CSV table of C-alpha atoms in Angstrom, one decimal:
chain,number,residue,atom,x,y,z
A,1,MET,CA,-24.0,-80.8,-57.7
A,2,LEU,CA,-23.2,-82.0,-54.7
A,3,LYS,CA,-25.5,-83.0,-51.9
A,4,TYR,CA,-25.1,-80.2,-50.0
A,5,GLN,CA,-25.5,-77.0,-53.0
A,6,GLU,CA,-29.1,-80.0,-54.4
A,7,ILE,CA,-30.6,-79.3,-50.8
A,8,ALA,CA,-29.9,-75.3,-51.0
A,9,ILE,CA,-31.2,-75.5,-54.3
A,10,GLU,CA,-34.1,-77.7,-52.4
A,11,ILE,CA,-34.2,-75.3,-50.0
A,12,GLU,CA,-34.8,-72.5,-51.5
A,13,LYS,CA,-37.6,-73.7,-53.4
A,14,TYR,CA,-39.4,-74.3,-50.5
A,15,ILE,CA,-39.1,-70.8,-50.2
A,16,GLU,CA,-40.6,-69.6,-53.2
A,17,GLU,CA,-43.2,-72.1,-53.2
A,18,ASN,CA,-44.7,-71.1,-49.7
A,19,ALA,CA,-44.1,-67.5,-51.0
A,20,LEU,CA,-42.3,-66.5,-47.5
A,21,GLN,CA,-41.6,-64.3,-46.5
A,22,GLN,CA,-38.7,-62.0,-45.3
A,23,GLY,CA,-38.6,-62.9,-40.8
A,24,ASP,CA,-40.4,-66.5,-41.7
A,25,LYS,CA,-38.8,-68.8,-39.5
A,26,LEU,CA,-37.4,-71.8,-41.3
A,27,PRO,CA,-38.1,-75.8,-39.7
A,28,VAL,CA,-35.0,-76.0,-37.2
A,29,LEU,CA,-31.7,-78.1,-37.6
A,30,GLU,CA,-32.9,-80.8,-36.3
A,31,THR,CA,-35.8,-81.3,-39.3
A,32,LEU,CA,-34.3,-80.2,-41.8
A,33,MET,CA,-31.9,-82.8,-40.8
A,34,THR,CA,-34.4,-85.9,-41.2
A,35,GLN,CA,-36.0,-84.0,-43.7
A,36,PHE,CA,-33.8,-84.8,-46.4
A,37,ALA,CA,-32.4,-87.3,-44.2
A,38,VAL,CA,-28.4,-85.9,-44.0
A,39,SER,CA,-25.7,-85.3,-41.4
A,40,LYS,CA,-26.1,-82.0,-39.2
A,41,SER,CA,-22.1,-80.5,-41.6
A,42,THR,CA,-24.7,-81.0,-44.9
A,43,ILE,CA,-27.0,-79.0,-43.1
A,44,THR,CA,-25.1,-76.5,-41.9
A,45,LYS,CA,-23.4,-75.9,-45.5
A,46,SER,CA,-26.4,-76.0,-47.1
A,47,LEU,CA,-27.8,-73.3,-44.9
A,48,ASP,CA,-24.4,-70.9,-44.6
A,49,LEU,CA,-24.8,-70.9,-49.6
A,50,LEU,CA,-28.2,-69.8,-49.0
A,51,GLU,CA,-26.6,-67.3,-46.4
A,52,LYS,CA,-23.6,-66.3,-48.7
A,53,LYS,CA,-26.9,-66.5,-51.9
A,54,GLY,CA,-29.0,-63.8,-49.0
A,55,MET,CA,-32.5,-66.2,-49.3
A,56,VAL,CA,-32.2,-66.7,-45.4
A,57,PHE,CA,-30.3,-65.3,-42.2
A,58,GLN,CA,-29.2,-67.4,-39.4
A,59,VAL,CA,-29.3,-65.9,-35.3
A,60,ARG,CA,-27.7,-67.8,-33.2
A,61,GLY,CA,-29.4,-69.3,-30.2
A,62,SER,CA,-32.8,-68.5,-32.8
A,63,GLY,CA,-32.8,-70.2,-35.8
A,64,ILE,CA,-32.5,-69.6,-39.3
A,65,PHE,CA,-35.6,-66.8,-40.9
A,66,VAL,CA,-36.2,-65.9,-44.8
A,67,ARG,CA,-34.6,-62.9,-46.0
A,68,ARG,CA,-36.6,-61.9,-49.3
A,69,HIS,CA,-36.5,-57.8,-49.9
A,70,LYS,CA,-35.7,-58.9,-53.3
A,71,ARG,CA,-37.0,-56.6,-55.8
A,72,LYS,CA,-38.5,-57.4,-58.9
A,73,GLY,CA,-36.3,-56.8,-61.7
A,74,TYR,CA,-33.7,-55.5,-60.0
A,75,ILE,CA,-29.6,-56.6,-61.6
A,76,SER,CA,-27.6,-58.6,-58.6
A,77,LEU,CA,-24.1,-56.6,-58.4
A,78,LEU,CA,-23.2,-59.4,-56.5
A,79,SER,CA,-24.0,-62.6,-58.7
A,80,ASN,CA,-21.2,-63.2,-60.9
A,81,GLN,CA,-23.2,-65.5,-62.4
A,82,GLY,CA,-24.0,-63.3,-65.3
A,83,PHE,CA,-27.5,-61.2,-65.3
A,84,LYS,CA,-29.4,-63.2,-67.5
A,85,LYS,CA,-31.0,-65.2,-64.1
A,86,ASP,CA,-31.8,-61.7,-62.1
A,87,LEU,CA,-34.1,-61.2,-65.4
A,88,GLU,CA,-35.7,-64.2,-66.6
A,89,ASP,CA,-38.3,-62.6,-66.6
A,90,TYR,CA,-37.2,-60.7,-69.8
A,91,HIS,CA,-36.6,-61.2,-72.7
A,92,ILE,CA,-32.2,-60.7,-73.3
A,93,THR,CA,-31.3,-59.8,-76.5
A,94,SER,CA,-27.7,-58.9,-77.6
A,95,ASN,CA,-26.4,-56.9,-80.5
A,96,ILE,CA,-22.4,-58.1,-82.2
A,97,ILE,CA,-20.5,-55.1,-82.9
A,98,GLU,CA,-17.3,-56.7,-83.3
A,99,LEU,CA,-16.1,-60.4,-82.3
A,100,ASP,CA,-12.2,-61.0,-82.9
A,101,VAL,CA,-9.3,-62.2,-81.7
A,102,ARG,CA,-6.6,-59.5,-80.8
A,103,THR,CA,-4.1,-58.3,-77.5
A,104,PRO,CA,-5.3,-56.7,-75.3
A,105,THR,CA,-4.7,-53.3,-74.5
A,106,GLU,CA,-2.5,-52.3,-71.6
A,107,GLU,CA,-5.2,-51.8,-68.9
A,108,ALA,CA,-7.0,-55.9,-70.5
A,109,SER,CA,-3.5,-56.7,-69.9
A,110,HIS,CA,-2.6,-55.2,-66.9
A,111,ASN,CA,-5.9,-56.4,-65.4
A,112,LEU,CA,-6.1,-60.2,-66.5
A,113,ASN,CA,-2.3,-60.4,-65.4
A,114,ILE,CA,-1.7,-61.9,-69.0
A,115,GLU,CA,1.5,-60.8,-71.5
A,116,PRO,CA,0.8,-57.5,-74.1
A,117,ASN,CA,1.4,-59.9,-76.6
A,118,ALA,CA,-0.8,-62.3,-75.3
A,119,ASP,CA,-5.1,-63.6,-77.4
A,120,VAL,CA,-7.8,-61.6,-76.2
A,121,TYR,CA,-10.9,-62.7,-77.9
A,122,TYR,CA,-12.7,-59.3,-77.6
A,123,VAL,CA,-16.5,-58.3,-77.6
A,124,LYS,CA,-18.4,-55.9,-77.5
A,125,ARG,CA,-21.7,-55.7,-78.2
A,126,ILE,CA,-24.9,-54.5,-77.1
A,127,ARG,CA,-28.3,-55.8,-74.9
A,128,TYR,CA,-31.6,-55.8,-74.8
A,129,ILE,CA,-34.2,-55.8,-72.2
A,130,ASN,CA,-37.2,-56.3,-73.8
A,131,GLY,CA,-36.4,-54.7,-77.0
A,132,GLN,CA,-35.0,-51.5,-74.8
A,133,THR,CA,-31.0,-50.6,-74.6
A,134,LEU,CA,-29.5,-52.4,-71.3
A,135,CYS,CA,-25.8,-51.5,-71.6
A,136,VAL,CA,-23.7,-51.4,-74.0
A,137,GLU,CA,-20.3,-54.1,-73.4
A,138,GLU,CA,-17.1,-54.9,-73.8
A,139,SER,CA,-15.0,-57.7,-72.9
A,140,TYR,CA,-11.9,-59.0,-73.7
A,141,TYR,CA,-11.1,-62.6,-72.6
A,142,ASN,CA,-8.1,-64.8,-71.7
A,143,LYS,CA,-7.3,-67.2,-74.9
A,144,ALA,CA,-5.9,-69.0,-72.5
A,145,ILE,CA,-8.4,-70.2,-70.7
A,146,ILE,CA,-11.4,-69.2,-73.3
A,147,SER,CA,-10.3,-71.3,-75.9
A,148,TYR,CA,-12.8,-70.4,-78.5
A,149,LEU,CA,-16.2,-67.8,-79.0
A,150,ASN,CA,-18.5,-67.6,-82.0
A,151,LYS,CA,-21.3,-64.9,-82.7
A,152,GLU,CA,-23.5,-67.4,-81.9
A,153,ILE,CA,-22.3,-68.2,-78.4
A,154,VAL,CA,-21.2,-64.7,-77.7
A,155,SER,CA,-25.0,-63.6,-79.3
A,156,GLU,CA,-26.2,-65.5,-76.0
A,157,SER,CA,-25.4,-65.0,-72.3
A,158,ILE,CA,-21.2,-66.5,-72.6
A,159,PHE,CA,-21.5,-67.6,-68.6
A,160,ASP,CA,-23.7,-70.7,-69.1
A,161,TYR,CA,-21.3,-71.1,-72.3
A,162,ILE,CA,-17.9,-70.6,-70.1
A,163,ARG,CA,-20.0,-73.2,-67.1
A,164,GLU,CA,-21.4,-75.5,-69.5
A,165,GLY,CA,-20.1,-75.3,-72.4
A,166,LEU,CA,-16.0,-74.6,-71.4
A,167,GLY,CA,-16.7,-76.9,-68.2
A,168,LEU,CA,-15.3,-74.0,-65.9
A,169,LYS,CA,-15.7,-73.3,-62.8
A,170,VAL,CA,-16.6,-69.0,-62.1
A,171,GLY,CA,-15.6,-67.3,-58.4
A,172,PHE,CA,-15.4,-64.2,-57.8
A,173,THR,CA,-15.3,-61.0,-58.9
A,174,ASP,CA,-13.7,-57.6,-58.5
A,175,SER,CA,-16.5,-54.6,-60.1
A,176,TYR,CA,-15.5,-50.9,-60.1
A,177,LEU,CA,-18.1,-48.4,-60.3
A,178,HIS,CA,-18.8,-45.1,-61.3
A,179,ILE,CA,-21.5,-43.0,-62.9
A,180,ASP,CA,-21.0,-40.0,-65.2
A,181,LYS,CA,-22.2,-38.3,-68.8
A,182,LEU,CA,-22.6,-40.3,-71.9
A,183,ASN,CA,-20.1,-39.1,-74.1
A,184,ASP,CA,-21.5,-39.5,-77.9
A,185,GLU,CA,-20.9,-43.0,-79.2
A,186,GLU,CA,-21.7,-44.4,-75.6
A,187,ALA,CA,-25.1,-42.5,-76.7
A,188,ASN,CA,-25.7,-43.6,-80.2
A,189,TYR,CA,-25.6,-47.3,-78.8
A,190,LEU,CA,-27.4,-46.9,-76.1
A,191,GLY,CA,-30.4,-44.0,-78.4
A,192,LEU,CA,-30.5,-41.5,-75.4
A,193,ASN,CA,-28.5,-38.1,-75.2
A,194,LYS,CA,-24.8,-37.1,-74.9
A,195,GLY,CA,-24.7,-36.0,-70.9
A,196,ASP,CA,-27.5,-38.5,-69.8
A,197,PRO,CA,-26.1,-40.0,-66.6
A,198,LYS,CA,-24.5,-43.6,-67.2
A,199,LEU,CA,-24.0,-46.4,-64.9
A,200,TYR,CA,-20.0,-47.4,-65.9
A,201,VAL,CA,-19.2,-50.6,-63.8
A,202,GLU,CA,-15.7,-52.4,-64.9
A,203,GLY,CA,-15.3,-56.1,-63.7
A,204,ILE,CA,-12.0,-58.6,-63.4
A,205,PHE,CA,-14.0,-61.9,-63.8
A,206,HIS,CA,-11.5,-64.7,-61.9
A,207,LEU,CA,-12.5,-68.6,-61.9
A,208,THR,CA,-12.7,-70.6,-58.8
A,209,ASN,CA,-7.6,-71.1,-58.8
A,210,GLY,CA,-7.9,-67.4,-58.7
A,211,GLN,CA,-6.6,-66.9,-62.4
A,212,PRO,CA,-8.8,-64.1,-64.3
A,213,PHE,CA,-9.4,-64.6,-67.2
A,214,ASP,CA,-12.4,-62.1,-68.2
A,215,PHE,CA,-12.1,-57.7,-67.9
A,216,SER,CA,-14.7,-56.1,-68.8
A,217,LYS,CA,-16.3,-52.2,-69.2
A,218,VAL,CA,-20.2,-51.4,-69.7
A,219,THR,CA,-22.6,-48.7,-70.1
A,220,TYR,CA,-25.8,-49.4,-68.8
A,221,ASN,CA,-28.8,-47.0,-69.9
A,222,TYR,CA,-29.7,-44.9,-66.5
A,223,GLN,CA,-33.5,-45.4,-67.8
A,224,GLN,CA,-33.9,-49.7,-68.3
A,225,SER,CA,-31.4,-50.5,-65.0
A,226,GLN,CA,-31.7,-50.9,-60.9
A,227,PHE,CA,-29.4,-53.0,-59.5
A,228,PHE,CA,-29.8,-54.9,-55.1
A,229,ILE,CA,-27.2,-55.7,-53.3
A,230,GLN,CA,-27.7,-57.7,-50.1
A,231,SER,CA,-24.7,-58.0,-47.2
A,232,ASN,CA,-23.9,-59.7,-45.0
A,233,GLY,CA,-22.5,-58.5,-42.1
A,234,TYR,CA,-18.4,-58.9,-40.9
A,235,LEU,CA,-17.8,-59.3,-37.3
A,236,LEU,CA,-14.6,-57.6,-36.6
B,1,MET,CA,-13.6,-59.2,-29.6
B,2,LEU,CA,-13.8,-63.4,-30.4
B,3,LYS,CA,-10.1,-64.9,-30.7
B,4,TYR,CA,-10.7,-65.9,-34.4
B,5,GLN,CA,-11.8,-62.2,-35.3
B,6,GLU,CA,-8.5,-61.2,-33.3
B,7,ILE,CA,-6.8,-63.8,-35.7
B,8,ALA,CA,-8.5,-62.4,-38.8
B,9,ILE,CA,-7.1,-58.7,-37.6
B,10,GLU,CA,-3.3,-59.9,-37.1
B,11,ILE,CA,-3.2,-61.9,-40.6
B,12,GLU,CA,-4.8,-58.9,-42.6
B,13,LYS,CA,-2.1,-56.5,-41.1
B,14,TYR,CA,0.3,-59.2,-42.0
B,15,ILE,CA,-0.3,-58.9,-45.7
B,16,GLU,CA,-0.9,-55.0,-45.0
B,17,GLU,CA,2.6,-54.8,-43.5
B,18,ASN,CA,4.0,-57.2,-45.9
B,19,ALA,CA,2.8,-55.2,-49.0
B,20,LEU,CA,1.7,-58.9,-50.8
B,21,GLN,CA,-0.2,-58.8,-53.9
B,22,GLN,CA,-3.4,-60.3,-55.7
B,23,GLY,CA,-2.7,-63.8,-55.7
B,24,ASP,CA,0.4,-64.7,-53.5
B,25,LYS,CA,0.8,-67.2,-51.3
B,26,LEU,CA,-0.5,-67.2,-47.6
B,27,PRO,CA,1.7,-70.2,-45.1
B,28,VAL,CA,-0.4,-72.7,-45.1
B,29,LEU,CA,-2.7,-74.1,-42.2
B,30,GLU,CA,-0.7,-75.6,-39.4
B,31,THR,CA,1.7,-72.8,-39.9
B,32,LEU,CA,-1.5,-70.5,-39.1
B,33,MET,CA,-2.1,-72.9,-37.1
B,34,THR,CA,2.1,-73.3,-35.2
B,35,GLN,CA,2.0,-69.4,-35.2
B,36,PHE,CA,-1.2,-68.2,-33.7
B,37,ALA,CA,-1.5,-71.1,-31.3
B,38,VAL,CA,-4.9,-71.7,-31.9
B,39,SER,CA,-7.5,-75.2,-33.3
B,40,LYS,CA,-8.1,-76.0,-36.8
B,41,SER,CA,-11.3,-75.1,-36.2
B,42,THR,CA,-10.9,-71.4,-35.0
B,43,ILE,CA,-7.8,-70.8,-37.8
B,44,THR,CA,-10.5,-71.8,-40.8
B,45,LYS,CA,-13.2,-69.9,-39.0
B,46,SER,CA,-10.1,-66.7,-39.2
B,47,LEU,CA,-9.9,-67.7,-42.7
B,48,ASP,CA,-13.6,-67.8,-43.4
B,49,LEU,CA,-14.0,-64.3,-42.4
B,50,LEU,CA,-11.1,-63.0,-43.7
B,51,GLU,CA,-12.3,-64.7,-47.5
B,52,LYS,CA,-16.4,-62.6,-46.9
B,53,LYS,CA,-14.3,-59.9,-46.3
B,54,GLY,CA,-12.6,-59.7,-49.9
B,55,MET,CA,-8.9,-59.8,-48.0
B,56,VAL,CA,-8.4,-64.1,-49.3
B,57,PHE,CA,-9.5,-66.5,-51.7
B,58,GLN,CA,-8.7,-70.3,-50.6
B,59,VAL,CA,-8.4,-72.6,-53.4
B,60,ARG,CA,-8.7,-76.4,-52.6
B,61,GLY,CA,-6.3,-78.4,-52.1
B,62,SER,CA,-3.6,-75.7,-53.3
B,63,GLY,CA,-3.7,-72.9,-50.7
B,64,ILE,CA,-4.7,-70.0,-49.3
B,65,PHE,CA,-4.3,-66.4,-51.5
B,66,VAL,CA,-4.4,-63.3,-51.1
B,67,ARG,CA,-7.1,-61.3,-53.3
B,68,ARG,CA,-6.1,-57.5,-53.4
B,69,HIS,CA,-7.9,-55.5,-56.0
B,70,LYS,CA,-9.1,-53.0,-54.1
B,71,ARG,CA,-8.0,-49.3,-55.5
B,72,LYS,CA,-8.0,-46.6,-53.0
B,73,GLY,CA,-10.8,-43.7,-52.4
B,74,TYR,CA,-13.4,-46.0,-53.9
B,75,ILE,CA,-16.6,-47.3,-50.9
B,76,SER,CA,-16.9,-50.5,-50.1
B,77,LEU,CA,-20.8,-51.1,-51.4
B,78,LEU,CA,-20.3,-54.3,-49.8
B,79,SER,CA,-18.7,-53.1,-46.0
B,80,ASN,CA,-22.3,-52.2,-43.5
B,81,GLN,CA,-20.4,-50.2,-41.5
B,82,GLY,CA,-20.6,-46.7,-42.7
B,83,PHE,CA,-18.5,-45.5,-45.4
B,84,LYS,CA,-15.9,-43.7,-43.1
B,85,LYS,CA,-14.2,-47.1,-42.6
B,86,ASP,CA,-12.6,-47.0,-46.4
B,87,LEU,CA,-12.1,-43.3,-46.4
B,88,GLU,CA,-10.1,-43.5,-43.9
B,89,ASP,CA,-7.3,-41.6,-45.9
B,90,TYR,CA,-10.1,-39.0,-46.3
B,91,HIS,CA,-11.7,-35.7,-43.8
B,92,ILE,CA,-15.1,-37.0,-43.8
B,93,THR,CA,-17.7,-34.3,-42.2
B,94,SER,CA,-21.2,-33.8,-42.0
B,95,ASN,CA,-24.0,-31.5,-42.2
B,96,ILE,CA,-27.0,-31.6,-40.7
B,97,ILE,CA,-30.1,-29.7,-42.1
B,98,GLU,CA,-32.8,-31.7,-40.3
B,99,LEU,CA,-32.5,-33.6,-36.9
B,100,ASP,CA,-36.1,-34.9,-35.5
B,101,VAL,CA,-38.6,-37.2,-33.5
B,102,ARG,CA,-41.6,-37.6,-36.1
B,103,THR,CA,-43.9,-40.7,-37.6
B,104,PRO,CA,-42.3,-42.3,-40.7
B,105,THR,CA,-43.5,-41.8,-44.6
B,106,GLU,CA,-45.3,-44.4,-46.2
B,107,GLU,CA,-42.6,-45.8,-47.2
B,108,ALA,CA,-40.3,-45.6,-44.8
B,109,SER,CA,-42.6,-47.2,-41.7
B,110,HIS,CA,-43.2,-50.2,-44.5
B,111,ASN,CA,-39.0,-50.6,-44.9
B,112,LEU,CA,-38.5,-50.0,-41.4
B,113,ASN,CA,-41.1,-53.1,-40.5
B,114,ILE,CA,-42.9,-50.7,-38.1
B,115,GLU,CA,-46.3,-48.4,-37.4
B,116,PRO,CA,-47.0,-45.6,-39.2
B,117,ASN,CA,-47.6,-43.5,-35.8
B,118,ALA,CA,-44.5,-44.9,-34.0
B,119,ASP,CA,-41.3,-42.8,-33.2
B,120,VAL,CA,-38.4,-42.3,-36.2
B,121,TYR,CA,-35.5,-40.3,-35.7
B,122,TYR,CA,-35.4,-38.6,-39.1
B,123,VAL,CA,-31.6,-37.2,-40.2
B,124,LYS,CA,-30.8,-35.1,-43.2
B,125,ARG,CA,-27.5,-35.0,-43.7
B,126,ILE,CA,-24.6,-33.5,-46.2
B,127,ARG,CA,-21.7,-35.5,-46.0
B,128,TYR,CA,-18.4,-33.9,-47.2
B,129,ILE,CA,-15.0,-35.3,-48.0
B,130,ASN,CA,-11.9,-33.7,-48.1
B,131,GLY,CA,-14.2,-29.8,-48.1
B,132,GLN,CA,-16.2,-31.6,-52.0
B,133,THR,CA,-19.7,-32.2,-51.4
B,134,LEU,CA,-20.7,-36.8,-52.1
B,135,CYS,CA,-23.9,-37.3,-50.4
B,136,VAL,CA,-26.7,-36.1,-49.3
B,137,GLU,CA,-28.3,-38.3,-46.6
B,138,GLU,CA,-32.7,-39.2,-45.8
B,139,SER,CA,-32.3,-41.7,-42.7
B,140,TYR,CA,-35.6,-42.5,-41.0
B,141,TYR,CA,-33.6,-45.0,-37.4
B,142,ASN,CA,-36.6,-46.9,-35.2
B,143,LYS,CA,-36.4,-45.1,-32.1
B,144,ALA,CA,-37.2,-48.7,-30.6
B,145,ILE,CA,-34.0,-49.3,-31.1
B,146,ILE,CA,-31.9,-46.2,-32.1
B,147,SER,CA,-33.6,-44.6,-28.9
B,148,TYR,CA,-31.4,-41.3,-28.7
B,149,LEU,CA,-29.5,-39.6,-31.3
B,150,ASN,CA,-28.0,-35.7,-31.2
B,151,LYS,CA,-26.0,-33.5,-33.5
B,152,GLU,CA,-23.0,-34.2,-31.7
B,153,ILE,CA,-23.3,-37.8,-32.8
B,154,VAL,CA,-24.9,-37.3,-36.3
B,155,SER,CA,-22.3,-35.1,-37.3
B,156,GLU,CA,-19.7,-37.7,-37.0
B,157,SER,CA,-20.6,-41.5,-37.4
B,158,ILE,CA,-23.4,-42.9,-36.4
B,159,PHE,CA,-22.7,-46.1,-37.4
B,160,ASP,CA,-19.0,-45.9,-34.9
B,161,TYR,CA,-22.5,-44.9,-32.0
B,162,ILE,CA,-25.2,-47.7,-33.1
B,163,ARG,CA,-21.9,-50.2,-32.9
B,164,GLU,CA,-19.6,-48.5,-29.7
B,165,GLY,CA,-22.8,-46.2,-27.4
B,166,LEU,CA,-25.4,-48.5,-28.2
B,167,GLY,CA,-23.8,-51.4,-27.9
B,168,LEU,CA,-25.8,-53.0,-30.9
B,169,LYS,CA,-24.4,-55.9,-33.2
B,170,VAL,CA,-25.1,-54.3,-37.4
B,171,GLY,CA,-26.4,-57.3,-39.1
B,172,PHE,CA,-27.3,-57.4,-43.0
B,173,THR,CA,-28.1,-54.3,-45.4
B,174,ASP,CA,-30.1,-54.6,-48.7
B,175,SER,CA,-29.9,-52.1,-51.1
B,176,TYR,CA,-30.9,-50.8,-54.2
B,177,LEU,CA,-29.2,-48.8,-56.9
B,178,HIS,CA,-30.7,-46.1,-59.0
B,179,ILE,CA,-29.0,-43.6,-62.3
B,180,ASP,CA,-31.2,-40.9,-62.1
B,181,LYS,CA,-30.4,-37.3,-63.0
B,182,LEU,CA,-30.1,-34.7,-60.0
B,183,ASN,CA,-33.4,-32.2,-58.7
B,184,ASP,CA,-32.8,-29.2,-58.9
B,185,GLU,CA,-32.8,-29.4,-54.2
B,186,GLU,CA,-30.6,-31.9,-54.6
B,187,ALA,CA,-28.1,-30.2,-57.5
B,188,ASN,CA,-28.9,-27.1,-54.7
B,189,TYR,CA,-27.2,-29.4,-52.0
B,190,LEU,CA,-24.1,-31.0,-53.8
B,191,GLY,CA,-23.3,-28.4,-55.0
B,192,LEU,CA,-24.0,-29.4,-59.0
B,193,ASN,CA,-26.9,-28.7,-62.0
B,194,LYS,CA,-29.8,-29.9,-62.0
B,195,GLY,CA,-29.8,-32.8,-65.2
B,196,ASP,CA,-26.5,-33.7,-63.6
B,197,PRO,CA,-26.4,-37.7,-63.0
B,198,LYS,CA,-26.9,-38.8,-59.5
B,199,LEU,CA,-26.5,-41.9,-58.3
B,200,TYR,CA,-29.7,-43.3,-55.9
B,201,VAL,CA,-29.1,-45.0,-52.6
B,202,GLU,CA,-31.7,-46.7,-50.8
B,203,GLY,CA,-30.9,-49.1,-48.2
B,204,ILE,CA,-32.6,-50.9,-45.3
B,205,PHE,CA,-30.4,-51.5,-42.2
B,206,HIS,CA,-30.6,-54.8,-40.1
B,207,LEU,CA,-29.1,-55.1,-36.3
B,208,THR,CA,-27.9,-58.9,-36.2
B,209,ASN,CA,-31.5,-60.2,-35.3
B,210,GLY,CA,-33.0,-59.7,-37.9
B,211,GLN,CA,-34.3,-56.1,-37.3
B,212,PRO,CA,-34.3,-53.3,-39.5
B,213,PHE,CA,-33.2,-50.2,-38.3
B,214,ASP,CA,-32.0,-47.4,-40.4
B,215,PHE,CA,-34.0,-46.8,-43.4
B,216,SER,CA,-31.1,-44.5,-45.8
B,217,LYS,CA,-32.0,-42.6,-48.9
B,218,VAL,CA,-28.7,-41.4,-50.4
B,219,THR,CA,-27.8,-39.3,-53.8
B,220,TYR,CA,-24.1,-39.2,-54.4
B,221,ASN,CA,-22.0,-37.0,-56.3
B,222,TYR,CA,-20.9,-38.4,-59.3
B,223,GLN,CA,-17.6,-36.4,-59.7
B,224,GLN,CA,-16.3,-37.3,-55.6
B,225,SER,CA,-18.2,-41.7,-56.0
B,226,GLN,CA,-16.7,-44.5,-57.0
B,227,PHE,CA,-17.4,-47.8,-55.7
B,228,PHE,CA,-16.2,-51.0,-55.4
B,229,ILE,CA,-18.1,-54.6,-55.0
B,230,GLN,CA,-15.9,-58.0,-54.3
B,231,SER,CA,-18.3,-60.6,-54.4
B,232,ASN,CA,-17.1,-64.4,-54.0
B,233,GLY,CA,-18.3,-66.7,-56.2
B,234,TYR,CA,-22.0,-69.1,-55.8
B,235,LEU,CA,-21.7,-72.5,-55.8
B,236,LEU,CA,-25.1,-73.6,-57.2
């Protein structure tokens, strides 16, 4: 981890431990520089990272302020670190329905930008939150990048494994959301009724080098899932 | 508009006009500096802005690449510019149900961080896309900031008016999403059936100085609305 990332974590801890509220002012740049004994450019990078993460906002000529409208138990639609992190106070488990190596569907090969006869790991699992169904997920992992998966890995956070086990850097994500009605099969997996509402999310996950490595299709149990999005202003 | 913002628009146009695809490489920094006759720091700011907007991604030591998985007709959940911009090829109209000055609900006063006896503009409107219902929206605008609204303004893009008419700078937004079933009143407004799926979004919109100015509650017609989210990697 780089210095500016470490400092960002320290500042985040400071906000948590002091239970700072939305709009509370952080110490000025010079104080933070002295406190962490780093250059202005390092502390600026730390603050930019925290701003990206929606932890602070910066007002030119006025200072750095805490941003925390986050409500407990909401899943961030901006995090691409897997949602286990948002729900760490909850008990998340998985039930694996299918796990095998196969060739991708046309849709998956298109979204992963691989040949129709390339190998993918196909994972279908139901995820539970405190014993209730949270979602049913189908994912296609490009096997040329995600070279190995097994039942044990897939029953935990696959993203933790990708980062820590495989040492890969997860970059940006494109997500497409639809609201619709559950079909028979989905209702059955989620323990709901056919025709009940669903949130259906297609996600394309990329490494920091821009290569897509995971195409996933997730259907959420509407009774168990709440989402939040923090967006920053675009200046155009 | 600042120089780096102008250049960002130029680069965006270049990408559009040349129909560049996901992963296509942009000219190197030095070429862009020469082409636009600006300093390295200006061009870097332009590229950072485009990265925030999900138009490009930068790979250290490798270059700047086009990012465009955007699908047509999807509403960006990250844009805080009002969704008219995402749907500019579509015909968006509004039907105003209520518009008046009142005191906020407890929920609105909490989210706008104002006194319970402060004045707010209350707006309730149905929005249509190509003549079909898109959503029903209830908004509370802090009147101390949004000093004036009328029927004509409210039947168009309120955000365009806030930026251009009032000269205010729209900053960050916090959004909370829920999936649920339509009640009688909502179904009636949207021309759907009671019990049909809905996406319900609560949004708190802030100025760049961190002041919340709009608390809105929007219920979307599931048949007309598709959403996309582009997120950047967090490095922690």
